[in-house]
Amino acid sequence: MDSIVITGGNPLCGEVRASGAKNAALPILASTILGGDCTVSNVPHVVDVRTMGRLLEILGASVKQEGDHVSINADRLLSTEAPYELVKTMRASVLVLGPLLARWGEATVSLPGGCAIGSRPVNLHLAGLAKLGAEISIEHGYIKAKAQKLRGTRIYCDAPTVTGTENLMMAACVAEGITVIENAAKEPEIVDLAEFLVKRGARIVGAGTDIITVEGVAALHGADHRIIPDRIEVGTYLIAGAITGGEVRVEGCRPDHLEAVLIKLRESGLDVAEDRDSVSVKAGRRPHGIDVRTCPYPGFPTDMQAQMVALMSVAQGTSVITETVFESRFIHVEELRRMGANIRVEGNRAVVTGRERLTGAPVMASDLRASAGLVLAGLAAEGVTEVSRVYHLDRGYERMEEKLRCLGAVIERKKTGMDGVGARKGTC
Ligand code: EPZ
């Protein structure tokens, strides 16, 4: 398993471009199961997107990737089963459940199982599909779903589930009648998916609000679509500039998609400027400690929590970071402590007392965003940090070490075997 070796202490300065959003690409690629010739651009070269492409091919689709364009036609069906071997590597594979059921009347998808950040149930996906008329059973670790024809209805989601909202919205597109999804998640990636579906003939209003109304149509045709920029990647690079006392500008992004992050960075004393499609942060002095509470969009994103904990580890004063979305998303704290961070975890709160300096150390990544937090801490730390199990990073960050090197980071990938997609060459 590859690791990343960082020699910290350099203030990062310069510009990087945002890649396409992984969490928009995954549901959008899965939605091609609903039919037609689709070409999706600005698709990030990350392992999770490659895994979704492989899954679609297993189901029978033709998938062609050229640069950041992916052309897909899923009108041929070979299978309606998403196998455990693949689903266990990417829980977002559950996103094929709604489209398969809606298009082909059946789906067999391995239960994703838990992951490092929590139990991650899919009960709300299943309850919503059952309300649409699907017969759902769990057999030998697989979700088995069947439906002659899905029928529109009102669905209330007990929690604003992102992929649950996406699964139900996709299934409702070709259900009979009208579906109203209440307490829907409001993330920009859901809006991006809805825009792609509407281009293909779907009738959807309210995406981005907590009530989404879908009027079913007979079938969807293909369309072209450009994926929105990755707001979590943008926030990660802004914190890379902040944590090293540098000045970083991220271009090709949507500042309105990460308002809560920009507000919190400003609250900590950082100079944050934004224009139509770029955001820049100028650290100047050490940030001061602030309190942060993760919430569903438009609140502070849970996917930025580990990065914020890393930043607060070198802030002046004390911060309280409260994680309200997932039940165990502080695994990075133990590793940050190895670097000298002063953090106390009390239930779903991390109390961080900032230190002037962290010290480099060998640390281990446990999930995608935790590994990003460890890389950020390594960039700021004195000495060398080696982040192992960096395949977690390759799942969601495109060419991270290359982009950081463009900003002046001393960072190398130590190849010890599996090559992550993230190691591709290219411009920043
Ligand atoms: C999506 O995961 C993202 N993944 C996650 O990003 C992100 O952290 C999460 O939303 C929250 O924003 C993708 O979009 C591919 P949820 P998802 O369903 O949809 C509970 C990353 O790093 N819940 O919104 O799986 C659940 O336990 C990844 O890019 C149920 O109880 O998250 C959690 O507490 C990590 N039952 C809360 O809802 C369900 O059926 C939110 O989960 C579904 C969810």
Short mmCIF file of N, CA and C in Angstrom, two decimals, residues 17 59 71 98 114 139 150 152 189 191 198 203-204 207 217 223 241 254 277 287 294 347 359 363 376 392 403 414:
data_model
loop_
_atom_site.label_atom_id
_atom_site.label_comp_id
_atom_site.label_asym_id
_atom_site.label_seq_id
_atom_site.Cartn_x
_atom_site.Cartn_y
_atom_site.Cartn_z
N ARG A 17 -6.40 24.30 -9.50
CA ARG A 17 -7.76 24.25 -10.05
C ARG A 17 -8.56 23.13 -9.38
N LEU A 59 -22.73 -4.52 -15.00
CA LEU A 59 -24.19 -4.56 -15.23
C LEU A 59 -24.52 -4.60 -16.73
N SER A 71 -18.17 8.57 -21.49
CA SER A 71 -19.38 8.32 -22.31
C SER A 71 -19.94 6.96 -21.92
N GLY A 98 -31.67 2.22 -6.92
CA GLY A 98 -32.87 2.92 -7.40
C GLY A 98 -33.00 2.86 -8.91
N GLY A 114 -20.75 -1.51 7.45
CA GLY A 114 -20.32 -0.26 8.09
C GLY A 114 -18.99 0.20 7.52
N GLU A 139 -31.24 -10.92 1.96
CA GLU A 139 -30.89 -12.35 1.96
C GLU A 139 -29.38 -12.51 1.77
N LEU A 150 -43.02 1.01 -10.35
CA LEU A 150 -43.01 1.88 -9.17
C LEU A 150 -44.12 2.90 -9.29
N GLY A 152 -45.70 6.55 -7.80
CA GLY A 152 -45.39 7.76 -7.05
C GLY A 152 -46.15 7.84 -5.75
N GLU A 189 -24.64 18.46 -4.77
CA GLU A 189 -24.49 17.28 -5.63
C GLU A 189 -25.86 16.72 -6.01
N VAL A 191 -28.54 18.68 -6.44
CA VAL A 191 -28.99 19.64 -7.47
C VAL A 191 -28.35 19.29 -8.81
N VAL A 198 -33.11 16.15 -15.45
CA VAL A 198 -34.08 17.01 -16.16
C VAL A 198 -33.66 17.18 -17.62
N ARG A 203 -38.95 15.07 -14.81
CA ARG A 203 -39.68 16.25 -14.35
C ARG A 203 -39.49 16.38 -12.83
N ILE A 204 -38.55 17.25 -12.43
CA ILE A 204 -38.16 17.38 -11.01
C ILE A 204 -38.18 18.85 -10.63
N ALA A 207 -35.19 20.32 -6.12
CA ALA A 207 -33.87 19.82 -5.71
C ALA A 207 -33.06 20.97 -5.09
N VAL A 217 -42.07 9.93 -15.71
CA VAL A 217 -42.24 9.90 -17.17
C VAL A 217 -41.96 8.46 -17.63
N ALA A 223 -28.04 12.55 -22.41
CA ALA A 223 -27.70 13.99 -22.45
C ALA A 223 -26.23 14.15 -22.11
N GLY A 241 -3.50 26.04 2.64
CA GLY A 241 -2.87 27.37 2.67
C GLY A 241 -2.89 27.95 4.07
N ARG A 254 -17.01 26.83 -7.07
CA ARG A 254 -18.29 27.49 -6.81
C ARG A 254 -18.27 27.94 -5.34
N ASP A 277 -15.73 32.49 -9.59
CA ASP A 277 -15.38 31.07 -9.67
C ASP A 277 -14.03 30.77 -9.02
N PRO A 287 -4.33 31.29 12.80
CA PRO A 287 -5.76 31.43 13.07
C PRO A 287 -6.04 31.27 14.56
N THR A 294 -20.75 20.28 12.77
CA THR A 294 -21.09 19.80 11.43
C THR A 294 -22.61 19.61 11.34
N GLY A 347 -17.43 12.19 23.69
CA GLY A 347 -18.64 11.85 22.92
C GLY A 347 -18.50 12.32 21.48
N THR A 359 4.63 18.12 15.29
CA THR A 359 5.89 17.49 14.86
C THR A 359 5.55 16.32 13.94
N VAL A 363 1.99 8.20 10.49
CA VAL A 363 0.57 8.12 10.88
C VAL A 363 -0.16 7.26 9.85
N LEU A 376 -2.78 17.45 5.76
CA LEU A 376 -2.73 18.87 6.10
C LEU A 376 -1.86 19.10 7.33
N HIS A 392 -6.76 5.40 0.71
CA HIS A 392 -7.98 6.11 1.12
C HIS A 392 -8.06 7.47 0.42
N LYS A 403 -0.88 18.48 -6.94
CA LYS A 403 -1.44 19.82 -6.72
C LYS A 403 -0.73 20.51 -5.54
N LYS A 414 5.42 7.36 -1.77
CA LYS A 414 6.36 6.24 -1.64
C LYS A 414 5.60 5.01 -2.12
#
